[in-house]
Coordinates of C-alpha atoms and ligand atoms in Angstrom, one line a residue:
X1 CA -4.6 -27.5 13.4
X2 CA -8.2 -26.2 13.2
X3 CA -9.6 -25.5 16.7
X4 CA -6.6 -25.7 18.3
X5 CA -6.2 -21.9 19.4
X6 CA -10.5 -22.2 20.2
X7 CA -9.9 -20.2 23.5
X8 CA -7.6 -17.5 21.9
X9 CA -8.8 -13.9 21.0
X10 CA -6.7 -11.7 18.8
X11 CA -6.0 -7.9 18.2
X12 CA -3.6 -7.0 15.1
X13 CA -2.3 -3.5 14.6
X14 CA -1.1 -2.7 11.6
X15 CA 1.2 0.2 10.3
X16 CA 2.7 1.3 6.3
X17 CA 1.2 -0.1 3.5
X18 CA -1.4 -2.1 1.8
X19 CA 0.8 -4.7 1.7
X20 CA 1.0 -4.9 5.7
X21 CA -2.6 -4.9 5.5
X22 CA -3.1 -7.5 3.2
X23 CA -0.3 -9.2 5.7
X24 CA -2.5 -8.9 8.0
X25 CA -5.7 -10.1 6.5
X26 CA -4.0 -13.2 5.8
X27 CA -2.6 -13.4 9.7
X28 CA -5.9 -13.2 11.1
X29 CA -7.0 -16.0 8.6
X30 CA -4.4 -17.9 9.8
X31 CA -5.4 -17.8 13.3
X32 CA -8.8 -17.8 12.8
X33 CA -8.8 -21.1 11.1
X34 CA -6.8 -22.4 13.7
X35 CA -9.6 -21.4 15.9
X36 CA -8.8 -18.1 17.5
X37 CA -11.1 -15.0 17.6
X38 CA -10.5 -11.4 16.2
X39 CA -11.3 -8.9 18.9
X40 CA -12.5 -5.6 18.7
X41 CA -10.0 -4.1 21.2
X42 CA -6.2 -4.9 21.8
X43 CA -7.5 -4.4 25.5
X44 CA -9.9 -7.7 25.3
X45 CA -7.4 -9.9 23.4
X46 CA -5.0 -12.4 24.8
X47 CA -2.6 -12.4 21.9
X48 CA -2.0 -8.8 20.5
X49 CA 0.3 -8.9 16.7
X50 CA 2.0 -5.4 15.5
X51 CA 2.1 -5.6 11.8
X52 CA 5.6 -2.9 11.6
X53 CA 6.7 -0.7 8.7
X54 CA 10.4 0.2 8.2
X55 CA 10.2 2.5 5.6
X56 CA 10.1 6.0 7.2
X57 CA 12.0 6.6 10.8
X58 CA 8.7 8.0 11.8
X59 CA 6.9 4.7 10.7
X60 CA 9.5 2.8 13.2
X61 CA 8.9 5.5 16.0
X62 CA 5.2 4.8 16.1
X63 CA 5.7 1.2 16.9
X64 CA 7.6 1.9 20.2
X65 CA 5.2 4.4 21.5
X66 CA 2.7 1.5 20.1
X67 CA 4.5 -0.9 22.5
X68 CA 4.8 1.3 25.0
X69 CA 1.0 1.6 25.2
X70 CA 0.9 -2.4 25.1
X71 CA 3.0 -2.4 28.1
X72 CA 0.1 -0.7 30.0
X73 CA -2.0 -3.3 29.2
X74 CA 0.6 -6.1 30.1
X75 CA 0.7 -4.5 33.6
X76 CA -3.2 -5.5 34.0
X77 CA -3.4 -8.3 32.3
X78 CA -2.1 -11.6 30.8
X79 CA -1.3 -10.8 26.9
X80 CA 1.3 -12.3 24.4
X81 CA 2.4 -9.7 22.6
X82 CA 4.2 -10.3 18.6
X83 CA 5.8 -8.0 16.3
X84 CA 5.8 -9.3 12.5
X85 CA 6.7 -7.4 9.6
X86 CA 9.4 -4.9 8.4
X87 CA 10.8 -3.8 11.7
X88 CA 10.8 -7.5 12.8
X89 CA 12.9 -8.0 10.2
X90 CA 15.4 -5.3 10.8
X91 CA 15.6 -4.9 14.4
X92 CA 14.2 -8.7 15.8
X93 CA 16.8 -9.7 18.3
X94 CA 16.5 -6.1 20.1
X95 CA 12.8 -6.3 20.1
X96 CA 13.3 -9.0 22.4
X97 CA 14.9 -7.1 25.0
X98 CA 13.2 -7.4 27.7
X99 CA 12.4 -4.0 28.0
X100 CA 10.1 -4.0 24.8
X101 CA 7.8 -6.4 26.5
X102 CA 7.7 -8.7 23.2
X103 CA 7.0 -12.2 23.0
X104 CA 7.9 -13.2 19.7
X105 CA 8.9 -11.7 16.2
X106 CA 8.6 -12.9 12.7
X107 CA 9.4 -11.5 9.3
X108 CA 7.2 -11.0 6.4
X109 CA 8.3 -14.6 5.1
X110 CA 7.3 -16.3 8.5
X111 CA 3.6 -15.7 9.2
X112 CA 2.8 -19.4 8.7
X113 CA 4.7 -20.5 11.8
X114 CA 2.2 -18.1 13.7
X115 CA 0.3 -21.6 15.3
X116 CA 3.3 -23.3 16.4
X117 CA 4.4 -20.6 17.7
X118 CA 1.5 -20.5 20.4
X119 CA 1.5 -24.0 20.9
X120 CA 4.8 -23.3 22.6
X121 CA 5.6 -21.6 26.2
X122 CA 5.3 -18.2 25.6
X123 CA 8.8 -18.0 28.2
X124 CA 10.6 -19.5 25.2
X125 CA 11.0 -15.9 23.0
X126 CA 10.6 -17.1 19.5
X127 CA 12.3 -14.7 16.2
X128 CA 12.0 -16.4 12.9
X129 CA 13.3 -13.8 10.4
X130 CA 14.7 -16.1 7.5
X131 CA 14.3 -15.5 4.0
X132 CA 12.9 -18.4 1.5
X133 CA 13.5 -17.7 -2.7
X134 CA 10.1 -19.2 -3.4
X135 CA 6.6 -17.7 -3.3
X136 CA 5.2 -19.3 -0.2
X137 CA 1.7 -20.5 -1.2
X138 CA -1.4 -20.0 1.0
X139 CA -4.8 -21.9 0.8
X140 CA -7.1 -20.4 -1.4
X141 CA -9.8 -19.1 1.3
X142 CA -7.1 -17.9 3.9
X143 CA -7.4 -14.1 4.2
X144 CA -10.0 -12.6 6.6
X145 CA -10.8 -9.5 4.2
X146 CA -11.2 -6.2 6.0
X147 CA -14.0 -5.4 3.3
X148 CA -16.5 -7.6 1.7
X149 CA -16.6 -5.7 -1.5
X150 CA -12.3 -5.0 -3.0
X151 CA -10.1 -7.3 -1.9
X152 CA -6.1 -6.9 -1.9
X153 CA -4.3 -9.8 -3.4
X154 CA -0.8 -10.3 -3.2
X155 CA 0.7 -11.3 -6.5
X156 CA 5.0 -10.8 -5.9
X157 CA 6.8 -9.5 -2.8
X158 CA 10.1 -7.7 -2.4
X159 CA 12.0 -5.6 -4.6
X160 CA 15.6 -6.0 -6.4
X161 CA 15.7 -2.4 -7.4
X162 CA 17.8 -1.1 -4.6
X163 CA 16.6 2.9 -4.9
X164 CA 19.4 4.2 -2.4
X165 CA 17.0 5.9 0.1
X166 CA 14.9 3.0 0.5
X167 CA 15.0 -0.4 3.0
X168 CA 12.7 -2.6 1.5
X169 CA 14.8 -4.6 -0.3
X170 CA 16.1 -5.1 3.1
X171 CA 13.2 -5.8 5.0
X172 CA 11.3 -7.9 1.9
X173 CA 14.1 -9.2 -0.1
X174 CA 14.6 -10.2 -3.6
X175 CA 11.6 -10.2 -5.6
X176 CA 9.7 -13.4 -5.7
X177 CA 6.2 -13.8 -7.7
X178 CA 2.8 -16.2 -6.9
X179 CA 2.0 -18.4 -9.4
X180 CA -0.2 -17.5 -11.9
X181 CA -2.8 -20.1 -11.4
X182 CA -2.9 -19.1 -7.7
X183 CA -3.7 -15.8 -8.1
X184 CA -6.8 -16.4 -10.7
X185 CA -7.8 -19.3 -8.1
X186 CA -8.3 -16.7 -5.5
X187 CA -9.6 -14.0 -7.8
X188 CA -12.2 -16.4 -9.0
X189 CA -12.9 -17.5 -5.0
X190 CA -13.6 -13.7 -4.3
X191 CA -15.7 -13.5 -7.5
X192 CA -17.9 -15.9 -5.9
X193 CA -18.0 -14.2 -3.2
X194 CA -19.6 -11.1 -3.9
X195 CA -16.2 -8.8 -4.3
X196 CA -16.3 -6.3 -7.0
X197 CA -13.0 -5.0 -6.9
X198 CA -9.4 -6.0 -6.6
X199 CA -6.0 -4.9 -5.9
X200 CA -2.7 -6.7 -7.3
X201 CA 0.1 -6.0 -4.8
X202 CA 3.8 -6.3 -4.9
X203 CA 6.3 -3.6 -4.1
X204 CA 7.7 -4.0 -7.7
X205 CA 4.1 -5.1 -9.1
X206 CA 5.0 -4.5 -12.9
X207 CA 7.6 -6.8 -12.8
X208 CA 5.7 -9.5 -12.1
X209 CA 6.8 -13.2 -13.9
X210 CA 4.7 -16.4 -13.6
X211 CA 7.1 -18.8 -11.9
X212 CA 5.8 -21.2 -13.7
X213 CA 5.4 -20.3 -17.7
X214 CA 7.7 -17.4 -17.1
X215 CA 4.2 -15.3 -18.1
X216 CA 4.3 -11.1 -18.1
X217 CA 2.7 -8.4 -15.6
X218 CA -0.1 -8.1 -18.7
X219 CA -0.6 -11.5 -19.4
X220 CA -1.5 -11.4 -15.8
X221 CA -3.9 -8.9 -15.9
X222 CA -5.4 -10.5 -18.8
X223 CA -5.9 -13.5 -17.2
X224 CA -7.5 -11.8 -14.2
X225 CA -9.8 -9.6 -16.5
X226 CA -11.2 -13.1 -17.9
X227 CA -12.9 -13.6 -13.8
X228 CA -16.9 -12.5 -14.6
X229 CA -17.9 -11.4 -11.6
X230 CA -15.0 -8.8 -10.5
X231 CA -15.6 -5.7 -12.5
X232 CA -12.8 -3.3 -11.5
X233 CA -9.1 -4.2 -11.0
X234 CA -6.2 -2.2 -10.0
X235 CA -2.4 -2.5 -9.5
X236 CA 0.1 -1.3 -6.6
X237 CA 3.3 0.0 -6.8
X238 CA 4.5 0.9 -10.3
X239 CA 8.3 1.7 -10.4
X240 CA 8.7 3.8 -13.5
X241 CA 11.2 2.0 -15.0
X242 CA 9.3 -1.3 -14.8
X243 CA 6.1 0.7 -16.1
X244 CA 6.3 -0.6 -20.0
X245 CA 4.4 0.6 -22.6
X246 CA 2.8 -2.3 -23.1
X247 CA 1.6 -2.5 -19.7
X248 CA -0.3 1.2 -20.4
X249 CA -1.6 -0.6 -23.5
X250 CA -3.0 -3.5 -21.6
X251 CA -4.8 -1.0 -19.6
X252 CA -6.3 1.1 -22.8
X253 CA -7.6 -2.7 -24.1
X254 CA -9.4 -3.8 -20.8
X255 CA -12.0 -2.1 -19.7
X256 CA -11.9 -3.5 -16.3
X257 CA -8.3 -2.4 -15.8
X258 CA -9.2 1.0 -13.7
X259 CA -7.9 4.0 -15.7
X260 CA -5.9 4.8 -12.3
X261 CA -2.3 4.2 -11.5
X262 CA 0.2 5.0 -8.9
X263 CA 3.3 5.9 -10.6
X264 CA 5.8 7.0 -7.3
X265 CA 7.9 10.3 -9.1
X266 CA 10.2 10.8 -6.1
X267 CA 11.5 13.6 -7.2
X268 CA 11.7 15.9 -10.6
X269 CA 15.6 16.6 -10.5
X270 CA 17.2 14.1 -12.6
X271 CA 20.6 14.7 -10.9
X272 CA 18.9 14.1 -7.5
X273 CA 17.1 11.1 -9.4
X274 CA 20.3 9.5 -10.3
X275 CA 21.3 9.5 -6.7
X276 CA 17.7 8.2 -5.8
X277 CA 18.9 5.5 -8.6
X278 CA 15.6 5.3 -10.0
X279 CA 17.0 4.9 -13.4
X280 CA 14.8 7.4 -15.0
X281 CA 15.3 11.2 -16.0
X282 CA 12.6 14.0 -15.5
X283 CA 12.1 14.0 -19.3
X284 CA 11.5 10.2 -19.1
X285 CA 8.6 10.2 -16.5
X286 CA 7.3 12.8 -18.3
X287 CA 7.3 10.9 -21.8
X288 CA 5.6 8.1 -19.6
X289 CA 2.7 10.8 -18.7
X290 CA 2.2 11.9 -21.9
X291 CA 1.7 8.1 -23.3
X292 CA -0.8 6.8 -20.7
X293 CA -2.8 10.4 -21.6
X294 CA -2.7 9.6 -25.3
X295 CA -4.3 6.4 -24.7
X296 CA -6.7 7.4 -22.0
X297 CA -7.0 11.0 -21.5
X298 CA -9.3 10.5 -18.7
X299 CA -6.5 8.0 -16.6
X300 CA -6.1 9.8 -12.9
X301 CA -3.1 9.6 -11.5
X302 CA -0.9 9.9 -8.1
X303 CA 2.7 9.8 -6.8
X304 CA 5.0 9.5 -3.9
X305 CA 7.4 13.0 -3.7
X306 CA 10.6 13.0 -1.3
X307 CA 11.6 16.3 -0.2
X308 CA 15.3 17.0 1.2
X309 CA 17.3 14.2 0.2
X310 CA 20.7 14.4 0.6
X311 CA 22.0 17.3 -1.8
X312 CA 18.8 18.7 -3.4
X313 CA 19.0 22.2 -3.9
X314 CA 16.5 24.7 -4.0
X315 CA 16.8 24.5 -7.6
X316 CA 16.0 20.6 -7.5
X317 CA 12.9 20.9 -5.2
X318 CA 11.7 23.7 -7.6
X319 CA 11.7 20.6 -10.2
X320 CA 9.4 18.5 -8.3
X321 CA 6.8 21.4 -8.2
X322 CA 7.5 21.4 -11.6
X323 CA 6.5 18.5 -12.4
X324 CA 4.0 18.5 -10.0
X325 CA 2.2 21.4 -11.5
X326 CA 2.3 20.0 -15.3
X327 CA 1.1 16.5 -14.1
X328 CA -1.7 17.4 -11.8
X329 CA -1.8 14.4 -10.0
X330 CA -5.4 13.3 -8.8
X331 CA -3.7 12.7 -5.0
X332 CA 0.0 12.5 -3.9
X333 CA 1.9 11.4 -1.1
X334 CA 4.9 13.7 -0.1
X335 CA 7.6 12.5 2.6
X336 CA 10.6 14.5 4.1
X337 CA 13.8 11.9 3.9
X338 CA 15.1 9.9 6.5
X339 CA 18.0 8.0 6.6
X340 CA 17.3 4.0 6.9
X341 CA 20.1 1.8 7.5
X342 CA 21.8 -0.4 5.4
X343 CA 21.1 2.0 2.2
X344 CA 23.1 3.7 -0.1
X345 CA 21.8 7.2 1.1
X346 CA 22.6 6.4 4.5
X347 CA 26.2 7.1 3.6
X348 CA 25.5 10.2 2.1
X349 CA 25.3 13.4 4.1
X350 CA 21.9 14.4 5.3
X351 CA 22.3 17.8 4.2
X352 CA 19.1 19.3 4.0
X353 CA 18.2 20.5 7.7
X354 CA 15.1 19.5 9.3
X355 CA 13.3 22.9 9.0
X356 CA 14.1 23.1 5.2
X357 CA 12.9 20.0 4.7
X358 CA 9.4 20.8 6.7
X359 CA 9.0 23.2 5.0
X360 CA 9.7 21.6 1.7
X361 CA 7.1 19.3 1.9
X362 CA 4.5 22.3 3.4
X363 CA 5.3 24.0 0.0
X364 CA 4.4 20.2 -2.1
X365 CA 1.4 19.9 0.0
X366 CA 0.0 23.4 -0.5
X367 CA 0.2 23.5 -4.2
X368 CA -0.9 20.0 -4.4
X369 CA -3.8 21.0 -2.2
X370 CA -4.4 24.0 -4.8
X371 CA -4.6 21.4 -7.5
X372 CA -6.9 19.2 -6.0
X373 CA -9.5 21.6 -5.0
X374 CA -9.3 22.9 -8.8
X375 CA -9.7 19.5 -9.8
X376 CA -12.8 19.0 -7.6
X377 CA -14.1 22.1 -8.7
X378 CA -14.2 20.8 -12.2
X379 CA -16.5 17.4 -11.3
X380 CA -19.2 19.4 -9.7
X381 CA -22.5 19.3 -11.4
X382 CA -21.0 16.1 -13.3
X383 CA -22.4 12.4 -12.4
X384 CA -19.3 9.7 -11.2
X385 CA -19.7 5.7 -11.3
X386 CA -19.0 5.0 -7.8
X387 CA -18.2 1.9 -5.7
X388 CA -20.1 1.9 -2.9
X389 CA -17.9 0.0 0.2
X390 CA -20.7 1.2 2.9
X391 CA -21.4 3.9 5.1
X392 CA -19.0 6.7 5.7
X393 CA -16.7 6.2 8.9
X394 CA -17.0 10.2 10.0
X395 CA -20.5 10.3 9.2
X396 CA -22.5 7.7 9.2
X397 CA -25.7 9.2 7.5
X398 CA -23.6 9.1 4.1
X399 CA -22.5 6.1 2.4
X400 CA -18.6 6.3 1.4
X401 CA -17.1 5.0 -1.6
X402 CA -14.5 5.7 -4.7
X403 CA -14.8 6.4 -8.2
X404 CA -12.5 4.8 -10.7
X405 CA -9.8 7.4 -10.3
X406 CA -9.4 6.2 -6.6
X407 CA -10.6 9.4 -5.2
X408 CA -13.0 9.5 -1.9
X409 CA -16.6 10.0 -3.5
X410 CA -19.0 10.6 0.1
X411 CA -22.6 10.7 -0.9
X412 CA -26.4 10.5 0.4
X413 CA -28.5 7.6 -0.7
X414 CA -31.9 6.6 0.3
X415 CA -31.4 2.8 0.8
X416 CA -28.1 0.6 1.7
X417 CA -25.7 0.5 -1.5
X418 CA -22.3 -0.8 0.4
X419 CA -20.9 -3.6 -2.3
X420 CA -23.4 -1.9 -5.2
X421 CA -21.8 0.6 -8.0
X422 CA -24.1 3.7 -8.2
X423 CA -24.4 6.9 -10.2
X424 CA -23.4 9.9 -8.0
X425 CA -23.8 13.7 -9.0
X426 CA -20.9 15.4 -7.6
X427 CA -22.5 18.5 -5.5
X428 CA -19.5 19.6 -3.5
X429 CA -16.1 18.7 -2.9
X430 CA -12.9 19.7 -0.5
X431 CA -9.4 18.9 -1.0
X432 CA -9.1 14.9 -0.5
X433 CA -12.6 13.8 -1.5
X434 CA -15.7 14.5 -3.5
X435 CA -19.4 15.2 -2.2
X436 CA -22.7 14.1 -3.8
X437 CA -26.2 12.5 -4.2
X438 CA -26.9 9.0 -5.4
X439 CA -29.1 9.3 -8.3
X440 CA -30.8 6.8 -10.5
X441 CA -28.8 4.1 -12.8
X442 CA -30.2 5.5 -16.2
Ligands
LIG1 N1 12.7 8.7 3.4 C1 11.5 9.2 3.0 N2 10.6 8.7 2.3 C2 10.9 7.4 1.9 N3 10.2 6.5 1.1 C3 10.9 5.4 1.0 N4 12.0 5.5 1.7 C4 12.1 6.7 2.2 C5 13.0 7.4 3.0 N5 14.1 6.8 3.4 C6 8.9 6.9 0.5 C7 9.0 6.8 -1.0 C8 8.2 5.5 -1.3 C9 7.2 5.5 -0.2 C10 6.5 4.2 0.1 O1 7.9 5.9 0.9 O2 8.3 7.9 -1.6 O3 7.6 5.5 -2.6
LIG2 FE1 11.9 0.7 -2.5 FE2 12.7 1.4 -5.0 FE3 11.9 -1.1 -4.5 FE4 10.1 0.9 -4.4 S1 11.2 0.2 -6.2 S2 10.3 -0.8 -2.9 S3 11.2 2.6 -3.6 S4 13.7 -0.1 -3.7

């Protein structure tokens, strides 16, 4: 198939989560090994891919004003236009309508058809949205990484947990899991070239299984601690439940493992977690917290909050700031609920109205705003290990890069860094990142 697609340029857009832009990493591989060419602009590419997300009504509401923009640039010019991902999934057949000017879809689990798909007519609308139970595997160098320094790598996809607000179960399926030997292939590929960092991603990551010897989430992250050349690796999303103590123990022994996690709360209300079935209590995230900071005091961590799902009181959002205020996350995400189809919650009444639930999620975001800046406060004057991935996007006289914890560390430096860890003394700060001067490796 290589060269075949030699006179094709490409644009992908991508929406949600890191696991859409991995997804689209490895799409633009695709296409560029079959000979296409990634443009800068959607406006100077013939083939244009929107990479969807399903998981918040407003994440599905930006890809129609998304298409509706595309349709502007269909008017001028000749352009094939795809929708892949969650919302393909969901909603294929009516993406089609002619209306939505789309040329083809495809699901999460169809990316490789991508090249026969433009060998066809592009008259002939193409949706491929079918499932398979296996881990499809891809060749080793395939993903065209948006950085050249941490690299996402996919290790399981979908999720059997059902939580009753959320689709992705729907969109993703049942959980399936790489082999291990694949994944410590490509983590050894990106060691040699040059990466310093990596991310293992699944949507249920922790429950991760070799296929093959039936191997555990730690067992993996011992093997991919044994690759020399990456020094830092981290792990995307952790459901609480699936979050073993063994797992936090792994982390204590390897000192690559970042002392970092991402450990989605949802809410503090048990009663309102048991309709969320999430399968933990308040008291049992909390016993959670209180282990990982036994073994490493130092571990920063973050969460996903939902504000106003169906029946939570005033009583039960007080919980979450709760919570919120005795964890002191390093960063959170916070969310008002939507409805998605085919969940449990859909059938539930959406009680909380839409003002309430604004300003809900104003109150999370203020106090975890409060937090953050006393956080920062703390750092300043002390000097941070930072990954430099090059020079900040806002302001390109500073070089941009993050500190174990995850957090945003901008900073000056006198020469080029990007791909280099550096010492940084922390000299200011605001809410979402850190501010500093490189200074000399002692
Ligand atoms: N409404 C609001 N937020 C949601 N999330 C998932 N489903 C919904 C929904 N229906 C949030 C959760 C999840 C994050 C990725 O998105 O907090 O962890
Ligand atoms: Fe959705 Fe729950 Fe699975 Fe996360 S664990 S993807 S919130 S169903």
């Amino acid at each position: 198939m290589s060269g075949e697609l030699k006179n094709l340029t490409f644009f992908v857009r991508t929406f949600g989560c890191q696991m859409n832009e991995s997804d689209s990493e490895r799409i633009a591989g695709i296409l560029c090994r079959a000979g296409a060419k990634k443009a800068a602009r959607p406006e100077d590419s013939d083939l244009i891919i929107v990479n969807t997300c399903a998981v918040r009504k407003k994440a599905e509401e930006k890809l129609f004003s998304y298409l509706g923009r595309l349709a502007q640039i269909k008017k001028k010019k000749l352009v094939q236009v795809g929708v892949v991902g969650c919302v393909a999934q969901l909603r294929g057949l009516e993406l089609l309508e002619k209306k939505f000017g789309v040329d083809f879809v495809l699901g999460p689990d169809n990316y490789g058809e991508l090249p026969d798909i433009l060998r066809t007519s592009p008259a002939d609308k193409h949706i491929s949205t079918a499932w398979s139970a296996e881990w499809h595997d891809t060749p080793l160098d395939l993903a065209l990484h948006e950085s050249t320094v941490s690299a996402y790598v996919p290790v399981m996809e979908g999720c059997n947990n059902f939580c009753s607000y959320c689709i992705v179960p729907f969109t993703r399926g049942r959980e399936k899991y790489r082999p291990l030997s694949s994944i410590v292939e490509e983590v050894e590929d990106l060691g040699r070239k040059g990466f310093k960092e990596i991310q293992l991603l699944g949507q249920n990551v922790n429950s991760y299984r070799d296929p093959r010897s039936g191997g555990s989430f730690p067992d993996l992250l011992r093997a991919t601690c044994r690759v020399e050349p990456i020094e830092w690796i981290r792990f995307l999303t952790s459901h609480p439940k699936n979050f073993t103590l063994e797992i936090a123990e792994t982390m204590a022994a390897e000192k690559k493992i970042c002392r970092q996690l991402h450990l989605p709360l949802q809410s503090g209300a048990t009663s309102v977690l048991e309709r969320m079935r999430r399968s933990y209590t308040q008291e049992d995230y909390l016993e959670k917290i209180a282990f990982l900071r036994r073994l490493m005091p130092d571990i920063s961590l973050s969460t996903d909050i939902i504000v106003g799902f169906p029946g939570e009181s005033e009583k039960d959002f007080e919980e979450s700031l709760a919570v919120l205020r005795e964890v002191r996350f390093t960063n959170i995400f916070s969310f008002r609920y939507s409805p998605r189809p085919l969940t449990r919650a859909s059938e539930f009444k959406d009680d909380v109205p839409g003002e309430e639930k604004s300003r809900r999620l104003a109150e999370v975001q203020a106090l975890q705003k409060q937090i953050q800046l006393e956080n920062h406060g703390r750092k300043v004057g002390s000097v941070i290990k930072v990954l430099c991935l090059g020079p900040a996007k806002k302001t390109p006289h500073l070089y941009s890069g993050r500190d174990e914890g995850y957090e945003v560390v901008n900073f000056q430096s006198a020469d080029d860094c990007s791909g280099s860890f550096v010492n940084v003394r922390v000299t200011g700060f605001g809410p979402y990142s850190l501010y500093g001067e490189r200074i000399p490796v002692s």
